[in-house]
C-alpha positions as YAML, in Angstrom:
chain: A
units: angstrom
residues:
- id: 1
  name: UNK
  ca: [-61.73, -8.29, -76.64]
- id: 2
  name: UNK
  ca: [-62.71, -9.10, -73.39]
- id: 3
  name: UNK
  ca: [-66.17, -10.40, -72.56]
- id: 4
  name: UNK
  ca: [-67.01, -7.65, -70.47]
- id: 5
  name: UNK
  ca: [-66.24, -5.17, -73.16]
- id: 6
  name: UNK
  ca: [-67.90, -7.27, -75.59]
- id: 7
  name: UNK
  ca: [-70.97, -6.97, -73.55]
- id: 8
  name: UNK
  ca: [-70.86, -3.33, -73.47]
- id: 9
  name: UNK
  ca: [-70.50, -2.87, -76.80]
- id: 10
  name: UNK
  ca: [-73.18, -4.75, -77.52]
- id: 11
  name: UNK
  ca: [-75.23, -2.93, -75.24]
- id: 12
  name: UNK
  ca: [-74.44, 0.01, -76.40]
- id: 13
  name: UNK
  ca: [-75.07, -0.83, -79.95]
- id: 14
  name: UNK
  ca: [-79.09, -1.58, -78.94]
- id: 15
  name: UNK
  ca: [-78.97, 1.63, -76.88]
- id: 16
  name: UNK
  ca: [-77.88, 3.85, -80.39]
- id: 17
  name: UNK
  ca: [-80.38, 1.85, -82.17]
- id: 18
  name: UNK
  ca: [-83.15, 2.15, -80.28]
- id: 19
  name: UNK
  ca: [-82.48, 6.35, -79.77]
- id: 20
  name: UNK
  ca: [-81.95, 6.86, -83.19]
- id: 21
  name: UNK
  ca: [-84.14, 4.25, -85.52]
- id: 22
  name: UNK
  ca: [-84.15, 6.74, -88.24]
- id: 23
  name: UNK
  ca: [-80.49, 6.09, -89.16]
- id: 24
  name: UNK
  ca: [-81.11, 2.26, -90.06]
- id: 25
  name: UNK
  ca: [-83.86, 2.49, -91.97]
- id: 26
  name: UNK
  ca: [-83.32, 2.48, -95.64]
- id: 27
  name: UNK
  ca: [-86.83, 3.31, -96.60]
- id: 28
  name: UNK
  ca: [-90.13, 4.05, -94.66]
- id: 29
  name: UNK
  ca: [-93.48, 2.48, -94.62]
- id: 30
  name: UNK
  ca: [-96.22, 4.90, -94.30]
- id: 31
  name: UNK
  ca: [-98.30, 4.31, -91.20]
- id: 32
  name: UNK
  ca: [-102.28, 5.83, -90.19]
- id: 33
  name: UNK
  ca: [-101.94, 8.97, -89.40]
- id: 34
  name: UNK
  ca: [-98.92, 10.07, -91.04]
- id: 35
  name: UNK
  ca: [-98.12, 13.15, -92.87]
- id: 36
  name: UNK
  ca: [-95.60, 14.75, -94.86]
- id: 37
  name: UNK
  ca: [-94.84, 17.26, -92.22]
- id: 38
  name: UNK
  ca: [-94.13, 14.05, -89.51]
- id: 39
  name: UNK
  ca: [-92.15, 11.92, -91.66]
- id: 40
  name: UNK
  ca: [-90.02, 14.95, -92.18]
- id: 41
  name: UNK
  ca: [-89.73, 15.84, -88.81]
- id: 42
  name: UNK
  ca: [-89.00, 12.07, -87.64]
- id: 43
  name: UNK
  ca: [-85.92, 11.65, -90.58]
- id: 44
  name: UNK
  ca: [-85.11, 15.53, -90.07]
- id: 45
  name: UNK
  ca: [-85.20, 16.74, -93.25]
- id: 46
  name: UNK
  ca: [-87.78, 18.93, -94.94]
- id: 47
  name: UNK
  ca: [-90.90, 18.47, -96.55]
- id: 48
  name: UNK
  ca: [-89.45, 19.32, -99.64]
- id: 49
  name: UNK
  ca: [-86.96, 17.12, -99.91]
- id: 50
  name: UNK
  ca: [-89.02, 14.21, -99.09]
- id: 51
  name: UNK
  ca: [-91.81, 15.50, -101.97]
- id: 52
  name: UNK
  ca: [-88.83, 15.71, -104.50]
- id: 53
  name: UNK
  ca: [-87.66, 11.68, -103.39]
- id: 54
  name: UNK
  ca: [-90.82, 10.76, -104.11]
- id: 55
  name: UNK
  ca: [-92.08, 12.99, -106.97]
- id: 56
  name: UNK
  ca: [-95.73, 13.71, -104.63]
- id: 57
  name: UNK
  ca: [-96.90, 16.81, -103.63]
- id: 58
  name: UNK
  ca: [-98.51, 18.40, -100.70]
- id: 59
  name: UNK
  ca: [-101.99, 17.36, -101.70]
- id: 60
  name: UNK
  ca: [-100.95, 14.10, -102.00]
- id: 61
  name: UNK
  ca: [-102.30, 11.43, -99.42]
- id: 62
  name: UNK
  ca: [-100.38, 9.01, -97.87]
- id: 63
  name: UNK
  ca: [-101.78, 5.98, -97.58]
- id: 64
  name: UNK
  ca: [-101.03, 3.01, -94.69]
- id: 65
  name: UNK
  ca: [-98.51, 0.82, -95.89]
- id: 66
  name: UNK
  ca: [-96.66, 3.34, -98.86]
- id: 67
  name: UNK
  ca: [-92.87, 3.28, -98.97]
- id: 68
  name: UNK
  ca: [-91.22, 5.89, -99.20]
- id: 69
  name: UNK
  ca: [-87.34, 7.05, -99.87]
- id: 70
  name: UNK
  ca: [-85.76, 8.67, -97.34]
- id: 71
  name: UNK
  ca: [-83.13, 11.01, -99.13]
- id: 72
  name: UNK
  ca: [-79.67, 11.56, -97.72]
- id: 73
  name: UNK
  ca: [-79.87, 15.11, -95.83]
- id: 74
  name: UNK
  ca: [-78.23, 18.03, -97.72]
- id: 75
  name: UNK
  ca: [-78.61, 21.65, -96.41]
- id: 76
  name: UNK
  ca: [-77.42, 22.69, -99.76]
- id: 77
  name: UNK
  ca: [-80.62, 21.04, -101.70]
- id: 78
  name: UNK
  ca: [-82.70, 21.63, -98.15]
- id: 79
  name: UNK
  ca: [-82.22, 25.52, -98.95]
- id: 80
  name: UNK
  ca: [-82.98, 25.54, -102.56]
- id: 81
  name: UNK
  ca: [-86.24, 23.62, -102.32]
- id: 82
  name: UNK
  ca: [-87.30, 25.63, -99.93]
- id: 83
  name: UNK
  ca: [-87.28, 28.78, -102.31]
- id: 84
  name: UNK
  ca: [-90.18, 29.86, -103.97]
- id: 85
  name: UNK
  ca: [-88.42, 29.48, -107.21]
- id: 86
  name: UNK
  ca: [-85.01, 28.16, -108.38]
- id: 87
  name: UNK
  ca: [-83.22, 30.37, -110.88]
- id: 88
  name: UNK
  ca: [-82.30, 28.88, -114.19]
- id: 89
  name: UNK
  ca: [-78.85, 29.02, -115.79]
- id: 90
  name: UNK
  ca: [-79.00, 29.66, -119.58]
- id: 91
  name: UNK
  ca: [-74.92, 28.69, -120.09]
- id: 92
  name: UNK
  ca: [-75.16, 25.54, -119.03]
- id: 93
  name: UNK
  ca: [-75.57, 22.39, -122.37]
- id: 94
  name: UNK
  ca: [-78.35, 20.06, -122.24]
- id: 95
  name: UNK
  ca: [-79.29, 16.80, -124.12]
- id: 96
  name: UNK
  ca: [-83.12, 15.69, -123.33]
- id: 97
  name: UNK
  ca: [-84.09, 12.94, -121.22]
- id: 98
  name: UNK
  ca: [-87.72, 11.08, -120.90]
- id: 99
  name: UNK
  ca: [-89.13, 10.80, -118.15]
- id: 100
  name: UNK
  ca: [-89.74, 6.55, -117.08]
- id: 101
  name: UNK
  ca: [-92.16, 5.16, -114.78]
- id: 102
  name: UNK
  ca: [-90.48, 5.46, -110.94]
- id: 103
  name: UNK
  ca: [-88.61, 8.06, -111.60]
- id: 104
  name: UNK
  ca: [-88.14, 11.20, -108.92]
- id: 105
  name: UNK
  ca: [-86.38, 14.55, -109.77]
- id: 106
  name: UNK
  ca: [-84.48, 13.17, -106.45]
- id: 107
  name: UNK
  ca: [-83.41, 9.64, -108.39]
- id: 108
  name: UNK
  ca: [-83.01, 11.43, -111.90]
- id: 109
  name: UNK
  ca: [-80.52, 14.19, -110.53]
- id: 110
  name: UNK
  ca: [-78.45, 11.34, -108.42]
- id: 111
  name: UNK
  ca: [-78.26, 9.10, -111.69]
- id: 112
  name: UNK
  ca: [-76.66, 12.49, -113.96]
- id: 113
  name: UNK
  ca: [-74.35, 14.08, -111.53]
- id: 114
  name: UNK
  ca: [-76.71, 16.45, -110.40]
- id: 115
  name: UNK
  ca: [-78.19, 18.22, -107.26]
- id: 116
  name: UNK
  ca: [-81.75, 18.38, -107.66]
- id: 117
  name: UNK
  ca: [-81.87, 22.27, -107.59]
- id: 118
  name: UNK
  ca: [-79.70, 22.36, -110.89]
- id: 119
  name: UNK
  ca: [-82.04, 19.82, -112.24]
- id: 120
  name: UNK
  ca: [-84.63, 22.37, -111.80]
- id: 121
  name: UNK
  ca: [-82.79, 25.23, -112.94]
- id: 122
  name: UNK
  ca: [-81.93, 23.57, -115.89]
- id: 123
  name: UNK
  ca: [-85.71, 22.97, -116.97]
- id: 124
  name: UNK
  ca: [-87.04, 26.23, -115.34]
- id: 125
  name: UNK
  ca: [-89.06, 24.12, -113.20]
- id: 126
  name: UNK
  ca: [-90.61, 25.27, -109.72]
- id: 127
  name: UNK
  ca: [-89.04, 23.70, -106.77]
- id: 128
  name: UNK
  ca: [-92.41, 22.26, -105.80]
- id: 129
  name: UNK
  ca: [-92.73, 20.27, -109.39]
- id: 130
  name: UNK
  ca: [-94.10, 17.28, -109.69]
- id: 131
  name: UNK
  ca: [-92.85, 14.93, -112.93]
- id: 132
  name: UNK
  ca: [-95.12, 12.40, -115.02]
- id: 133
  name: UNK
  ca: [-93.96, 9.25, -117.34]
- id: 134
  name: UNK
  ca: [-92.71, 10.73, -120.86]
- id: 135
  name: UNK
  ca: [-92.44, 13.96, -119.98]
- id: 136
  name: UNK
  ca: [-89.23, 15.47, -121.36]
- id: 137
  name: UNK
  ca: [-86.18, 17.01, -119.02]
- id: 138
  name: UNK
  ca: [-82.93, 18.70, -119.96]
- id: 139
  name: UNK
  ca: [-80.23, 16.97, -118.28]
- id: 140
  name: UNK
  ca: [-76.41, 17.82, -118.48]
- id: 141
  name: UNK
  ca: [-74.94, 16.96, -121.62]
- id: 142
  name: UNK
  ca: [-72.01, 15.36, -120.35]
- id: 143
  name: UNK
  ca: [-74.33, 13.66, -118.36]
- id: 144
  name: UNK
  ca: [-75.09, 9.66, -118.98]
- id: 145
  name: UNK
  ca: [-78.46, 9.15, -119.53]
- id: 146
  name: UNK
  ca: [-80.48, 7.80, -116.32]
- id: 147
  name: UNK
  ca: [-82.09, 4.49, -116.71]
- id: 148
  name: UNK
  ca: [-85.09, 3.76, -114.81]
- id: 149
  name: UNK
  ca: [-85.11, 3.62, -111.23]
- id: 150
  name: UNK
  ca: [-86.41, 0.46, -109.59]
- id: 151
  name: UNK
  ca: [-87.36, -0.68, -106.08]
- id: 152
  name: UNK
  ca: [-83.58, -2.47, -105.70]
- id: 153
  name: UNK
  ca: [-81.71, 0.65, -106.86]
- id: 154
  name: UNK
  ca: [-84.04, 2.76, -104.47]
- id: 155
  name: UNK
  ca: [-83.42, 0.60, -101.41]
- id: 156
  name: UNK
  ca: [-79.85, 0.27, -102.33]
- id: 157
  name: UNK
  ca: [-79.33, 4.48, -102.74]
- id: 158
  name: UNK
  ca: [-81.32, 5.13, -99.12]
- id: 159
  name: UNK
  ca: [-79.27, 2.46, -97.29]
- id: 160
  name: UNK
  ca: [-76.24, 4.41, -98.68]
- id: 161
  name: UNK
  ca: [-78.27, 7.63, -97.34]
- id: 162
  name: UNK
  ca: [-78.41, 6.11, -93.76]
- id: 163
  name: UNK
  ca: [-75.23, 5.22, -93.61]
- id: 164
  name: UNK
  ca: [-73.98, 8.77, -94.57]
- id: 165
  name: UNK
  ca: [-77.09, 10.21, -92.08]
- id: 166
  name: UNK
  ca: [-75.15, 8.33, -89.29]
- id: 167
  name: UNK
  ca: [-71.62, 9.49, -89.93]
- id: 168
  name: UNK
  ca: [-69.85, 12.02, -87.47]
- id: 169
  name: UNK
  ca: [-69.07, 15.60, -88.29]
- id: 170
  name: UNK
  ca: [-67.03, 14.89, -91.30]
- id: 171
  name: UNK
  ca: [-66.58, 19.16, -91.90]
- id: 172
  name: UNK
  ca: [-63.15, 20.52, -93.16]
- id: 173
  name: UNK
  ca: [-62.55, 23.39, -90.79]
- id: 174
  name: UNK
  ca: [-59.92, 26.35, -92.07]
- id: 175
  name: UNK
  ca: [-58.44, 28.76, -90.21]
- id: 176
  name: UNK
  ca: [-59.94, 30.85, -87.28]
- id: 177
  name: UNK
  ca: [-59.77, 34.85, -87.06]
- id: 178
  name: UNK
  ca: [-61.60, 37.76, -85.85]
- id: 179
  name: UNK
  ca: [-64.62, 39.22, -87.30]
- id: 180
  name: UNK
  ca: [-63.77, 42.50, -89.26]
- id: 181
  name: UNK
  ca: [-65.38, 45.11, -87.72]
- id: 182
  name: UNK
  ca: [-66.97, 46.31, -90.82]
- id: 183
  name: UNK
  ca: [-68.81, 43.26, -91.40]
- id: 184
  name: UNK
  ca: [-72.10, 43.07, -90.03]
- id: 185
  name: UNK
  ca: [-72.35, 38.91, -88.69]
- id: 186
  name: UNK
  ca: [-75.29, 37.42, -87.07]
- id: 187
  name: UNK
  ca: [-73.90, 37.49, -83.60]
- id: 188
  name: UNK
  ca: [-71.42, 40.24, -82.59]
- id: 189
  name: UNK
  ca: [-67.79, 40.18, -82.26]
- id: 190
  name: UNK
  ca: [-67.41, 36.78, -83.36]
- id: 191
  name: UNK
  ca: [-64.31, 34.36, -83.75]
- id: 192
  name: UNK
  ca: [-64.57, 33.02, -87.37]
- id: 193
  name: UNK
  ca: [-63.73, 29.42, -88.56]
- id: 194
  name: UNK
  ca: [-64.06, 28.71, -91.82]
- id: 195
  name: UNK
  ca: [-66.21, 25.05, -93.01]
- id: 196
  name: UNK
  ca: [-64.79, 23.52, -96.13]
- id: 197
  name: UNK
  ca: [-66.20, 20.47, -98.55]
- id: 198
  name: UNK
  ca: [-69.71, 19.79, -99.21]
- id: 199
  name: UNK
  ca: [-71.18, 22.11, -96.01]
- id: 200
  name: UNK
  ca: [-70.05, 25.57, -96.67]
- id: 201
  name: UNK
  ca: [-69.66, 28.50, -94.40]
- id: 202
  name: UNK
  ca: [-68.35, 29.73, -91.16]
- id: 203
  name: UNK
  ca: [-68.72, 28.76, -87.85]
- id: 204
  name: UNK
  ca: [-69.10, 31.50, -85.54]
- id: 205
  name: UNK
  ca: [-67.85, 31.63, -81.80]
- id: 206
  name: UNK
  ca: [-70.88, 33.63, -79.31]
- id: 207
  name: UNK
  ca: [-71.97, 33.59, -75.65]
- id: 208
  name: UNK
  ca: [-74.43, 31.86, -74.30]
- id: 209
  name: UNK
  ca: [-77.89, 32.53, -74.90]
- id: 210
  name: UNK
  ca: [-76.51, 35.17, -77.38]
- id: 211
  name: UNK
  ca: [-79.62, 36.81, -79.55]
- id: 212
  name: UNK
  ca: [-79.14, 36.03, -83.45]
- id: 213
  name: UNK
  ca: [-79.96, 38.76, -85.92]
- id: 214
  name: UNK
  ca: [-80.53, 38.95, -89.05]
- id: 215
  name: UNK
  ca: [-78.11, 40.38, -91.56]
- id: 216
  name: UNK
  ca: [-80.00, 40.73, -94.40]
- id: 217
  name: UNK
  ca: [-83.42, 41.28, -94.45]
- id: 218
  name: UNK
  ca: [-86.15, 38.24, -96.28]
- id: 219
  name: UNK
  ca: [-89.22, 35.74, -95.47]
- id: 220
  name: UNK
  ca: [-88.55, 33.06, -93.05]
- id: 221
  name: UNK
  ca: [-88.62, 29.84, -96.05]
- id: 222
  name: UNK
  ca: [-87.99, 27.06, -93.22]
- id: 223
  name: UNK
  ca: [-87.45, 26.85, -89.30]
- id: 224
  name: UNK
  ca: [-86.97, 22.81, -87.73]
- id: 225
  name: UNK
  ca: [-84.29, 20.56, -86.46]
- id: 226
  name: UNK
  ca: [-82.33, 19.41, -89.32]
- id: 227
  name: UNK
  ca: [-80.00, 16.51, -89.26]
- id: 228
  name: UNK
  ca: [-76.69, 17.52, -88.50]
- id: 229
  name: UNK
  ca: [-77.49, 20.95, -88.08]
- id: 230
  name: UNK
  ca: [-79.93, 21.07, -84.72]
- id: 231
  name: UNK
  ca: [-82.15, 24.25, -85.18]
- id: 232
  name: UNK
  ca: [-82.54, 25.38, -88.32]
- id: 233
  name: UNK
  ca: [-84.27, 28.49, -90.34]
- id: 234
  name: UNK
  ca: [-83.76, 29.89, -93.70]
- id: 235
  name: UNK
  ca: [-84.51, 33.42, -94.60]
- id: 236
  name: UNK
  ca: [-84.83, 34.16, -98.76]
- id: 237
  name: UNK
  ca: [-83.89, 37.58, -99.73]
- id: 238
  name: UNK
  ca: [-86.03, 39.00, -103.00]
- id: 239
  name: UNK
  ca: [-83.05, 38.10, -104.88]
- id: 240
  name: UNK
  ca: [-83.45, 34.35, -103.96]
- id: 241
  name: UNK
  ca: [-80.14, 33.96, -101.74]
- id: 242
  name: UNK
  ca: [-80.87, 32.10, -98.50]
- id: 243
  name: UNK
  ca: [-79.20, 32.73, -95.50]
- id: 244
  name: UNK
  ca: [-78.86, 29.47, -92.96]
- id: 245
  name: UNK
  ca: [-78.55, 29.88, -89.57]
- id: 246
  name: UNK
  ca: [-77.83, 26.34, -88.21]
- id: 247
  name: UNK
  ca: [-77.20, 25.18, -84.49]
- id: 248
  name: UNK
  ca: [-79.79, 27.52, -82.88]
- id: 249
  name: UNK
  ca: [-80.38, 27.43, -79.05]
- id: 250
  name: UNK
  ca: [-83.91, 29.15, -79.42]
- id: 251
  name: UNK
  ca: [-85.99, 30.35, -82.09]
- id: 252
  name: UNK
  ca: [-87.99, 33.03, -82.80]
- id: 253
  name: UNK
  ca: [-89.56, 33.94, -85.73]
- id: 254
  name: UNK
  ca: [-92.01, 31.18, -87.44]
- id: 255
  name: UNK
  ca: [-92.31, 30.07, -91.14]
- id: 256
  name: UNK
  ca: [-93.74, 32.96, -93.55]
- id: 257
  name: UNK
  ca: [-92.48, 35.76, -91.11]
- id: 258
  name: UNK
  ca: [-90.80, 38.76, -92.75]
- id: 259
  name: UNK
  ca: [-87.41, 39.18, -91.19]
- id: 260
  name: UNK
  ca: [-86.20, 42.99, -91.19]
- id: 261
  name: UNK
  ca: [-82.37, 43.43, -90.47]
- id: 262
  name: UNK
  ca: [-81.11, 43.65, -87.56]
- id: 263
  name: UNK
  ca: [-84.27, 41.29, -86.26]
- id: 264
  name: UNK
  ca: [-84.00, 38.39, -83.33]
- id: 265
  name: UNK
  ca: [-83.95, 35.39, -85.38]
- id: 266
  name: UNK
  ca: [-83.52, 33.20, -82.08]
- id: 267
  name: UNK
  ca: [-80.00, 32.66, -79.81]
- id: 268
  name: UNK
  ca: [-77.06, 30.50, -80.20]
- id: 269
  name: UNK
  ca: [-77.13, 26.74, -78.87]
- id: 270
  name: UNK
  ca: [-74.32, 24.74, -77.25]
- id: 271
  name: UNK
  ca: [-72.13, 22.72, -79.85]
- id: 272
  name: UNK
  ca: [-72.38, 19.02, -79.00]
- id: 273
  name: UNK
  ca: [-68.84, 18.30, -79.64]
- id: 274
  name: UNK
  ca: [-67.21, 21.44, -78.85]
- id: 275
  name: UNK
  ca: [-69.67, 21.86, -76.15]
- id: 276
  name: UNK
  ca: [-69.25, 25.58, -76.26]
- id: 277
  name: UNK
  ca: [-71.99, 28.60, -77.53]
- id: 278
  name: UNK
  ca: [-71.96, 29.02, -81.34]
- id: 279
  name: UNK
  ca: [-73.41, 29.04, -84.69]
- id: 280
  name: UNK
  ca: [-72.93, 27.90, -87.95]
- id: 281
  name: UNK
  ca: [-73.49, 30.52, -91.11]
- id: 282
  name: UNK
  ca: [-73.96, 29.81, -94.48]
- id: 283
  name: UNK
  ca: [-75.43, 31.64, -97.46]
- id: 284
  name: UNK
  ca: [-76.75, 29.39, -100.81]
- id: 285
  name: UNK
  ca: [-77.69, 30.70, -104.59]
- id: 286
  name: UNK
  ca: [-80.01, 27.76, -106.04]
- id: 287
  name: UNK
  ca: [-78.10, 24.81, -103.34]
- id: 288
  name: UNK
  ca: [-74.82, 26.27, -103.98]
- id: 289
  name: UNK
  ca: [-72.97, 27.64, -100.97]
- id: 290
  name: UNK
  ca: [-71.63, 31.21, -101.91]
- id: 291
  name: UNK
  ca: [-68.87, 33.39, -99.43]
- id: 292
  name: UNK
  ca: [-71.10, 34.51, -96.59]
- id: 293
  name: UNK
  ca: [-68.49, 37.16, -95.54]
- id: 294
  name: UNK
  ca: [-69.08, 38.04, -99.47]
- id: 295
  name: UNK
  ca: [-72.89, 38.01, -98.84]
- id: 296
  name: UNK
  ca: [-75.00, 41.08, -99.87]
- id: 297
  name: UNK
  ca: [-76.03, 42.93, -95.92]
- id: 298
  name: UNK
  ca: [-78.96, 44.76, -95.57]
...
């Protein structure tokens, strides 16, 4: 390589690092004045999901110089915990696990081959739960025990977060076609490409500054820049299905707002790679992504 190029590169390498800190970090020390609401918005993520790394709750206070885990960014788990409740699943076998000192639902799930919304489900536990030393959990049978977590095995799982945090757009797309007319879709008369892998859905073609409705009536759970995903909300029906709409231009509505159907959720953004007007869709049953052309419409 040439020196000149070298240069650049390295240049450029301080430039990323400096725009975007939060993808080198592999844990965060709590500063004055912090909340749970900033940290979240800093990292992108949710509240929820940073409560769940870190087994605290909202009336928890930070304190100057507390680390916390960053956890890797999943719309999936983002959606769930961001229900008011998390639906349990009878069928599936347990064997019981003890709660140790350190442990998160976040770091318990991870070390059994779980999400953390099936970790709830499983134990009928509230997606705002908070876990304490010797309590007893229901983990997947198949499942190997998970042994305690410690500061090293923290550190080591959010450095693997950051590096997934700063991948590029590592979606499966399928194939393309037109929106059947019969099926009602948050903008109108769009081209459909199916998303494959561990994000879910369809992304849907619009114009610009195109309103976004809502297709099936529910209260507004979450609305924020996620990673990934640029504007965010969530809307939970009564049934407990949320409905993400992801890569929002504008938005509209606010958290706790009951969306009717048909309702202007916000308008379609500009895709940074495709640099054209669309959306992503998907739909999610306790953090698992379900057909959205399937979806109940209201």
């Amino acid at each position: 390589m040439r020196t000149n190029d070298f240069r650049k590169c390295l240049i450029f390498g301080a430039i990323f690092l400096t725009a975007f800190p939060f993808f080198a970090d592999s844990s965060y020390k709590v500063e004055k004045g912090d909340t749970l609401f900033s940290i979240s918005r800093k990292y992108q993520i949710t509240v929820a999901e940073l409560m769940a790394a870190n087994n605290i709750s909202e009336s928890d206070v930070l304190k100057a110089g507390q680390k916390l885990v960053i956890p890797d960014a999943d719309i999936g788990t983002a959606a769930a915990l961001s229900t008011k409740s998390v639906q349990s699943n009878p069928e599936v076998k347990t064997v019981e696990y003890t709660v140790q000192k350190g442990d998160t639902l976040y770091r318990i799930a991870r070390n059994n081959g779980l999400t953390v919304p099936e970790l709830l489900a499983i134990n009928n536990l509230d997606s705002s739960a908070v876990i304490k030393v010797g309590q007893k959990l229901n983990i997947k049978a198949a499942a190997s025990p998970a042994a305690p977590s410690t500061a090293s095995q923290t550190q080591t799982a959010a450095k693997s977060d950051d590096a997934a945090a700063s991948v590029p757009d590592t979606r499966t797309y399928g194939v393309t076609f037109n929106a059947d007319m019969n099926t009602k879709w948050p903008v109108a008369n769009p081209k459909i490409t199916q998303i494959k892998g561990k994000v879910s859905g369809v992304q849907l073609s619009a114009k610009e500054n195109e309103s976004v409705t809502c297709i099936h009536e529910g209260t507004v759970m979450y609305v924020g820049v996620y990673r990934g995903f640029g504007q965010v909300l969530f809307v939970q029906t009564k049934t407990g299905l949320i409905y993400a709409y992801t890569g929002l231009g504008s938005v509209k509505v606010k958290k706790g707002d009951y969306a009717v159907s048909g309702a202007e959720l916000g308008t379609a953004g500009i895709d940074s790679i495709t640099g054209k007007p669309q959306i992503t869709f998907m739909v999610f049953q306790n953090g698992q992504p379900i057909d959205p052309a399937k979806a109940p419409r209201s």
